[in-house]
CSV table of N, CA and C in Angstrom, one decimal:
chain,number,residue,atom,x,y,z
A,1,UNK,N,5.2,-17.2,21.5
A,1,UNK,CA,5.1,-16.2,20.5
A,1,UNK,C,3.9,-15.3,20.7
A,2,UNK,N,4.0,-14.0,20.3
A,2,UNK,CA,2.6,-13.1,21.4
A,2,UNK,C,2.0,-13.0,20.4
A,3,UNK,N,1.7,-13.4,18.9
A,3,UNK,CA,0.7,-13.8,17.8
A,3,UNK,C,0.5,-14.8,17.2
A,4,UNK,N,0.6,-15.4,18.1
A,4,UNK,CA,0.2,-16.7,17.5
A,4,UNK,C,-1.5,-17.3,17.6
A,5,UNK,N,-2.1,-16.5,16.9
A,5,UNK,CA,-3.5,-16.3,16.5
A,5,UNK,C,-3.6,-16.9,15.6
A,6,UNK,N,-4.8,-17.4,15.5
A,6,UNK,CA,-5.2,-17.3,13.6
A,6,UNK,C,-7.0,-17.1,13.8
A,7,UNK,N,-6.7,-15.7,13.8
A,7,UNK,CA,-8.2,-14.9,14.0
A,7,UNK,C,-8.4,-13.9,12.8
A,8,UNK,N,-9.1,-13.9,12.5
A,8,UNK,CA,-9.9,-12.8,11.5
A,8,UNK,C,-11.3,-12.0,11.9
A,9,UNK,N,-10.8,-10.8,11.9
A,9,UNK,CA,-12.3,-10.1,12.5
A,9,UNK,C,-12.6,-8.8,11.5
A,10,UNK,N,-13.8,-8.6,11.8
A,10,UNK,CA,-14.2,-7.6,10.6
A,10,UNK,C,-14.5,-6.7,11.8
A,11,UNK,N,-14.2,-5.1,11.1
A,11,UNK,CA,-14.6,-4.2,12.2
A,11,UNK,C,-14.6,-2.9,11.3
A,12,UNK,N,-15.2,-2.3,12.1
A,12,UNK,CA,-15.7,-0.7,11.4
A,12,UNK,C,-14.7,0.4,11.8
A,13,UNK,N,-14.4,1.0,10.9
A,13,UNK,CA,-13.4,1.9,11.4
A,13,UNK,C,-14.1,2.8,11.8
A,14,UNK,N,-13.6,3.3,12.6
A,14,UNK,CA,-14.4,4.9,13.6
A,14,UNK,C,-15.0,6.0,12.6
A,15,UNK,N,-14.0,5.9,11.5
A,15,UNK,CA,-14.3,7.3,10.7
A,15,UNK,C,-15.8,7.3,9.5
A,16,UNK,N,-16.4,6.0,10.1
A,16,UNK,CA,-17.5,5.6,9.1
A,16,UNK,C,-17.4,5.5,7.7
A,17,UNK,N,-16.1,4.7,7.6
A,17,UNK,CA,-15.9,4.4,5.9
A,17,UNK,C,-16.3,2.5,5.9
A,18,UNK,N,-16.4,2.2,5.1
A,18,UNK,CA,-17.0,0.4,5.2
A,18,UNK,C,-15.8,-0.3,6.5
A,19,UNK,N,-16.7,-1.3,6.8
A,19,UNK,CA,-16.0,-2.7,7.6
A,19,UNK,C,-14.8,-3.2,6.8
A,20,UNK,N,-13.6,-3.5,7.4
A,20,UNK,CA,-12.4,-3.5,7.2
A,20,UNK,C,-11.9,-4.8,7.7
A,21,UNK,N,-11.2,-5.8,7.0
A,21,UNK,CA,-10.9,-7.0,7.8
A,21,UNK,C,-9.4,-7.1,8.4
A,22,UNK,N,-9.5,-7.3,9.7
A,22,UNK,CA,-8.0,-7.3,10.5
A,22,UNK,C,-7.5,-8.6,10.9
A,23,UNK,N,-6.8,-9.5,10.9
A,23,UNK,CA,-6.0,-10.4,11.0
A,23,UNK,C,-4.9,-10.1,11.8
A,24,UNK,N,-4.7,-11.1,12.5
A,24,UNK,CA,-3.2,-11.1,13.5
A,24,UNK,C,-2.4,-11.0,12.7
A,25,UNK,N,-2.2,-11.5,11.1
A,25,UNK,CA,-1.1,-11.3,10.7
A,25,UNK,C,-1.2,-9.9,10.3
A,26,UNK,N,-1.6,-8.7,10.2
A,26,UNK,CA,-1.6,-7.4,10.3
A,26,UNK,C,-1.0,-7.1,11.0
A,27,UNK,N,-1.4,-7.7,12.7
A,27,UNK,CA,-0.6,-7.0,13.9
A,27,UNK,C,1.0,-7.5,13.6
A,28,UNK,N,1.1,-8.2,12.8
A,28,UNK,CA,2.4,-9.1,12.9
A,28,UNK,C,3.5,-7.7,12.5
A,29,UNK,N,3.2,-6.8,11.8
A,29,UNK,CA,3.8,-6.1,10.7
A,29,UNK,C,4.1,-4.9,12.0
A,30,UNK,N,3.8,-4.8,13.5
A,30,UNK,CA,3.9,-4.0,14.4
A,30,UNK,C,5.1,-4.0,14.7
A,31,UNK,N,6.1,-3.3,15.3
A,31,UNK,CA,7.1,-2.9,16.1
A,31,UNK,C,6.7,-2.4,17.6
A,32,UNK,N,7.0,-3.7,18.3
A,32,UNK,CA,6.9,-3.7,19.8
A,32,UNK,C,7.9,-2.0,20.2
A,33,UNK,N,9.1,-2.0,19.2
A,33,UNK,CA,9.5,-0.8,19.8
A,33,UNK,C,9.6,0.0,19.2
A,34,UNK,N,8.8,0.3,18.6
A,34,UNK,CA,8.7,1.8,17.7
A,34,UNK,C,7.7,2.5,18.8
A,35,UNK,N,9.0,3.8,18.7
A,35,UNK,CA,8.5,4.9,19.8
A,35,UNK,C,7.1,5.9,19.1
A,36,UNK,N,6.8,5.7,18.1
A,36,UNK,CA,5.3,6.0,18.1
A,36,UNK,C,4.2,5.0,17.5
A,37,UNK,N,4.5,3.9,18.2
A,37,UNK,CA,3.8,3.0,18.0
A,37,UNK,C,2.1,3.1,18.3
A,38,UNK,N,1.8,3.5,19.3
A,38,UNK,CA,-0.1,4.4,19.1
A,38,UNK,C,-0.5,4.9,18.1
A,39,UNK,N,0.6,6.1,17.8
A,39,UNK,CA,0.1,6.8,16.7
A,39,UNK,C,0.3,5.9,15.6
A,40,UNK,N,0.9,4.8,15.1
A,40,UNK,CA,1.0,4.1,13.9
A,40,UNK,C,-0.6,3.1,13.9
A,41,UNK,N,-0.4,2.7,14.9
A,41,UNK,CA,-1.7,1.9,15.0
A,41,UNK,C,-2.9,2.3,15.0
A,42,UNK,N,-3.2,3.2,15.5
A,42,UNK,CA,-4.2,4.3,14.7
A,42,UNK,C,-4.1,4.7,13.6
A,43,UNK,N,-3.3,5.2,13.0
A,43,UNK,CA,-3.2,5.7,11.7
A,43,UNK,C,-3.3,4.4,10.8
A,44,UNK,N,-2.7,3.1,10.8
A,44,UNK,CA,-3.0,2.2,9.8
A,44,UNK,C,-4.9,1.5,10.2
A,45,UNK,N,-5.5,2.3,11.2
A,45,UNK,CA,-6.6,1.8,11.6
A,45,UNK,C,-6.7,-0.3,12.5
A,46,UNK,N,-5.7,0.4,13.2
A,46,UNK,CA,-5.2,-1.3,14.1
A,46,UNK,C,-5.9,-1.3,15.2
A,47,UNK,N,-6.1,-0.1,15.5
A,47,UNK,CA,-7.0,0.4,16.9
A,47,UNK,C,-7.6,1.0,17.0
A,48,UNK,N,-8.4,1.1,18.0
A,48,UNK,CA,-9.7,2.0,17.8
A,48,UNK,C,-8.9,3.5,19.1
A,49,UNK,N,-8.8,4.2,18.7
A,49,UNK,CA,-7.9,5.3,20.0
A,49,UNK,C,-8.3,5.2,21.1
A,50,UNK,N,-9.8,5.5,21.3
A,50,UNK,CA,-10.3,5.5,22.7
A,50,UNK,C,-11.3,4.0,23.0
A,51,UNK,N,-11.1,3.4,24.2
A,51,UNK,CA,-11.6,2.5,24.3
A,51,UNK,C,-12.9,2.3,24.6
A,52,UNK,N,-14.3,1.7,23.9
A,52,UNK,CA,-15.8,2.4,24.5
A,52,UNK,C,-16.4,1.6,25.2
A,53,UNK,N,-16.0,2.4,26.4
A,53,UNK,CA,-16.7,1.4,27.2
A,53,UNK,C,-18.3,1.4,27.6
A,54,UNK,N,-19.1,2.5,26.8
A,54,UNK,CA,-20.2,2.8,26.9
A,54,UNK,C,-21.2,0.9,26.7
A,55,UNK,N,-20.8,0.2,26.4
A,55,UNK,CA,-21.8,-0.6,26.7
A,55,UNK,C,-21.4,-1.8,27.7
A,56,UNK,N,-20.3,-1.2,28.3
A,56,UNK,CA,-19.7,-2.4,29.6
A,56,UNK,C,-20.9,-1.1,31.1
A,57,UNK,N,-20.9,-2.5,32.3
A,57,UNK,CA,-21.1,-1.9,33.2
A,57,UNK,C,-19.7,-1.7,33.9
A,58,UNK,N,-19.2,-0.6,34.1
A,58,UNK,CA,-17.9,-0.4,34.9
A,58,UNK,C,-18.7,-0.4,36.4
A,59,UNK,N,-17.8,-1.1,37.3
A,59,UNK,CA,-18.1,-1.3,39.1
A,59,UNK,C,-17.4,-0.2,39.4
A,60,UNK,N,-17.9,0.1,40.3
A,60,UNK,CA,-18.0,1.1,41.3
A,60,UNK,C,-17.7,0.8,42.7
A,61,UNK,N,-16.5,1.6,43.4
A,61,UNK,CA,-16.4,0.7,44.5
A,61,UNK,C,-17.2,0.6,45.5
A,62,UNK,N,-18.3,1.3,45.2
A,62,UNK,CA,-19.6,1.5,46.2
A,62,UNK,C,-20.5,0.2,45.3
A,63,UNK,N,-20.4,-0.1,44.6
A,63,UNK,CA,-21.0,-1.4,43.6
A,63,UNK,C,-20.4,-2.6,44.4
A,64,UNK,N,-18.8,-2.9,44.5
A,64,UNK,CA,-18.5,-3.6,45.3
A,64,UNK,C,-18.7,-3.8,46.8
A,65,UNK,N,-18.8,-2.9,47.2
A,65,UNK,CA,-18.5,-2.9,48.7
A,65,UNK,C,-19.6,-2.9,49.1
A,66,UNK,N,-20.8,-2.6,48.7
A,66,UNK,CA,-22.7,-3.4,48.8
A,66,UNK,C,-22.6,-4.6,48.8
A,67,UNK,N,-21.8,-5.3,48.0
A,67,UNK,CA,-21.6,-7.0,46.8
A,67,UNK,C,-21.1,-7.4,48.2
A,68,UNK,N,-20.0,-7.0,48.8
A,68,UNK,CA,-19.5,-7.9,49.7
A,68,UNK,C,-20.0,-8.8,51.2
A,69,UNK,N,-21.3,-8.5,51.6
A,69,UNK,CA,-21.9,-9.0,52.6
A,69,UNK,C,-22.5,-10.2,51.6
A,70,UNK,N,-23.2,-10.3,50.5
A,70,UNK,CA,-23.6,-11.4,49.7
A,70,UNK,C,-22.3,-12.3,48.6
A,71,UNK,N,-21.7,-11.5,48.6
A,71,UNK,CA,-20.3,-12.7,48.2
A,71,UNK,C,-20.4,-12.5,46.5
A,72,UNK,N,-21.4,-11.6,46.0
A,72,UNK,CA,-21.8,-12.1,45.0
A,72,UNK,C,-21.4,-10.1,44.4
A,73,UNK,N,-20.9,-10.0,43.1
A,73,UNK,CA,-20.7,-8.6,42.6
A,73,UNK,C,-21.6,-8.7,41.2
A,74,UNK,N,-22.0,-7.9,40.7
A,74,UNK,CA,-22.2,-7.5,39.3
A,74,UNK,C,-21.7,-8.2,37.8
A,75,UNK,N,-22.0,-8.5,37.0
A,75,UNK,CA,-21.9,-9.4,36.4
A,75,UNK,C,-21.5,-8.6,35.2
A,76,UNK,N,-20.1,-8.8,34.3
A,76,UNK,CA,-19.2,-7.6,33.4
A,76,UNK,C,-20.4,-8.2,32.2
A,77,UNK,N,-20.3,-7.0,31.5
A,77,UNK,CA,-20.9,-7.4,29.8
A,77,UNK,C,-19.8,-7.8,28.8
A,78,UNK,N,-20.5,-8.8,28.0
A,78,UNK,CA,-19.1,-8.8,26.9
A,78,UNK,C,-18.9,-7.4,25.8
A,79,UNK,N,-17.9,-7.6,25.4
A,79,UNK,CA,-17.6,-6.6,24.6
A,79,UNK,C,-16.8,-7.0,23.0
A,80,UNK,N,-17.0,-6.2,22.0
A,80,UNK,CA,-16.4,-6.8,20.8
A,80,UNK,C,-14.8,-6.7,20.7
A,81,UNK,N,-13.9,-7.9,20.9
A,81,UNK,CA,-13.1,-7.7,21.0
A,81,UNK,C,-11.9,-7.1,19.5
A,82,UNK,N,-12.8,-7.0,18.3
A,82,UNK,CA,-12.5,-7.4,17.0
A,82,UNK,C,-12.2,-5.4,17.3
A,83,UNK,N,-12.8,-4.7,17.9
A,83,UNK,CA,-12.5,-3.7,17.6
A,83,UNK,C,-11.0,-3.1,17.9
A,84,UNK,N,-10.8,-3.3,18.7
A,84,UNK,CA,-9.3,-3.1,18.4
A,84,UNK,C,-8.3,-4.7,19.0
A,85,UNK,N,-8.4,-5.3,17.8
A,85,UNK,CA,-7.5,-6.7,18.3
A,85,UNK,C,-6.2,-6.6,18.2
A,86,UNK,N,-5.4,-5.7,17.3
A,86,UNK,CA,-4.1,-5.7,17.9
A,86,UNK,C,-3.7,-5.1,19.2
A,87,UNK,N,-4.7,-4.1,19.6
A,87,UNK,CA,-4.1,-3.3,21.3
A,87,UNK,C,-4.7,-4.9,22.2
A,88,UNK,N,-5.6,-5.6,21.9
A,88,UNK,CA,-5.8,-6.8,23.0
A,88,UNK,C,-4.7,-8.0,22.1
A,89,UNK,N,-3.8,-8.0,21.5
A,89,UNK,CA,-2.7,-8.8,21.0
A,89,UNK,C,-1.7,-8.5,21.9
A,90,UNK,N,-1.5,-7.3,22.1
A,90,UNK,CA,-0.3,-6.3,22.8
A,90,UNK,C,-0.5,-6.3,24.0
A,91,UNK,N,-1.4,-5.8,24.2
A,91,UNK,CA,-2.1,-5.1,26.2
A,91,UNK,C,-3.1,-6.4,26.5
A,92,UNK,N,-3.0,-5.8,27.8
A,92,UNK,CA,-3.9,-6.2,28.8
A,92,UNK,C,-4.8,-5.1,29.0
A,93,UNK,N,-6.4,-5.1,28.8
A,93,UNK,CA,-7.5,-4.5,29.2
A,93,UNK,C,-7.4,-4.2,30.8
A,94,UNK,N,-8.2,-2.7,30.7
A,94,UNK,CA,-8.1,-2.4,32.2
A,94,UNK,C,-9.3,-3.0,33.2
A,95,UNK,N,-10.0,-4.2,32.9
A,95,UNK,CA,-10.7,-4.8,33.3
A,95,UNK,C,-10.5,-6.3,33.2
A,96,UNK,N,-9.9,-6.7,32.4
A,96,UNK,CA,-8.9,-8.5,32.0
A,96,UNK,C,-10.2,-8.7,30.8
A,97,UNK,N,-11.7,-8.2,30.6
A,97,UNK,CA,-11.8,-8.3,29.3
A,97,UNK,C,-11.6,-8.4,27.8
A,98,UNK,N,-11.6,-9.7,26.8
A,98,UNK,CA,-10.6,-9.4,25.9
A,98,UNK,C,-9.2,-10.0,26.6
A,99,UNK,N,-8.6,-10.5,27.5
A,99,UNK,CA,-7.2,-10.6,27.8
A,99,UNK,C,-7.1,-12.1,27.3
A,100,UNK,N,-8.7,-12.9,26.8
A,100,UNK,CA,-8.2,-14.4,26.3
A,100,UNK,C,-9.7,-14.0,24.9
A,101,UNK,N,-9.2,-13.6,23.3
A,101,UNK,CA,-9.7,-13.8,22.8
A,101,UNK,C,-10.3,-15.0,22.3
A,102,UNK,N,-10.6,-15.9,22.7
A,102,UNK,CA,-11.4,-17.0,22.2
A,102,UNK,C,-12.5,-17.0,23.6
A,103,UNK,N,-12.3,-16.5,25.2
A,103,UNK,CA,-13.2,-16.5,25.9
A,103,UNK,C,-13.1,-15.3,26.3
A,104,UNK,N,-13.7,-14.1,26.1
A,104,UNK,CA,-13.8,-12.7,26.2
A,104,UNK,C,-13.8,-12.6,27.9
A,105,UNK,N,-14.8,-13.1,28.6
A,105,UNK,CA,-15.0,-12.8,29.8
A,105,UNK,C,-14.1,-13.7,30.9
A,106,UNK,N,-13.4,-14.8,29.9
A,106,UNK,CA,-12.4,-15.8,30.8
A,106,UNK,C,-11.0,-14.9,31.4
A,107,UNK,N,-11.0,-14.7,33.0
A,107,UNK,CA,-9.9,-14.2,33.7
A,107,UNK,C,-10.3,-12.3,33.9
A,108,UNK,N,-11.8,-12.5,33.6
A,108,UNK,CA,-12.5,-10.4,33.6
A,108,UNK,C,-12.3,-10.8,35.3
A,109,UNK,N,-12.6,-9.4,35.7
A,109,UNK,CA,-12.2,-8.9,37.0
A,109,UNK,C,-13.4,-9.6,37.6
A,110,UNK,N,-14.4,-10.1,38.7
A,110,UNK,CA,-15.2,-10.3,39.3
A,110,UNK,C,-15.7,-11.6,38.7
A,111,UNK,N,-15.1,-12.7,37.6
A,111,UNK,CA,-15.7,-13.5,37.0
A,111,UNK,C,-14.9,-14.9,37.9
A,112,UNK,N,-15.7,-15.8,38.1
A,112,UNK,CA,-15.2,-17.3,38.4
A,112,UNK,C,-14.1,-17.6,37.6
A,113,UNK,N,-13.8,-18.4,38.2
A,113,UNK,CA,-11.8,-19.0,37.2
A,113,UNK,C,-12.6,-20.4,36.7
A,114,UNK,N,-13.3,-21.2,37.1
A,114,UNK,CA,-14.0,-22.2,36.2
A,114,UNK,C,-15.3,-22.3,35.3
């Protein structure tokens, strides 16, 4: 089952009105096929629209391709996954960050599998 969570996170809505608490069972109330499913989740505040990645280091394939004579690459930052937990309930992150909420960085792009 793709909610089978039992997480509670508090998070700030973008529009700077107070911290808001979101629960999986919120996402539950989602329609995998409702054709404007973005715009609902935004509008009920389920997601944050744009994703910020201003405090991740994003790699660079000149980041990598230095890394590869030492075997060793750059090291991702964590990130708050509570901000938008239904789009990491639904999706996959374009980095695998968030793709295991209980270990944020478990299965990120350039990270060990143990």
């Amino acid at each position: 089952m793709l909610f089978n969570y039992q997480l509670n996170y508090s998070i700030i809505i973008p529009d700077g009105h107070s911290p808001s608490s979101i629960t999986s069972g919120d996402c539950k109330a989602i329609d995998p096929n409702d054709k404007k499913l973005a715009e609902n989740m935004v509008k009920n505040h389920l997601v944050v629209p744009i994703e910020d990645t201003s405090s991740r280091k994003l790699l660079s394939i000149d980041d990598i391709t230095k890394a590869v004579g030492t075997g060793c690459v750059p090291k991702l930052t964590e990130v708050d996954c509570a901000r938008s937990l239904c789009y990491h309930l639904l999706y996959r992150s374009f980095d695998g960050v968030c793709n295991n909420l209980n270990k944020p960085l478990l299965g990120a792009a350039f990270r060990p599998y143990f």
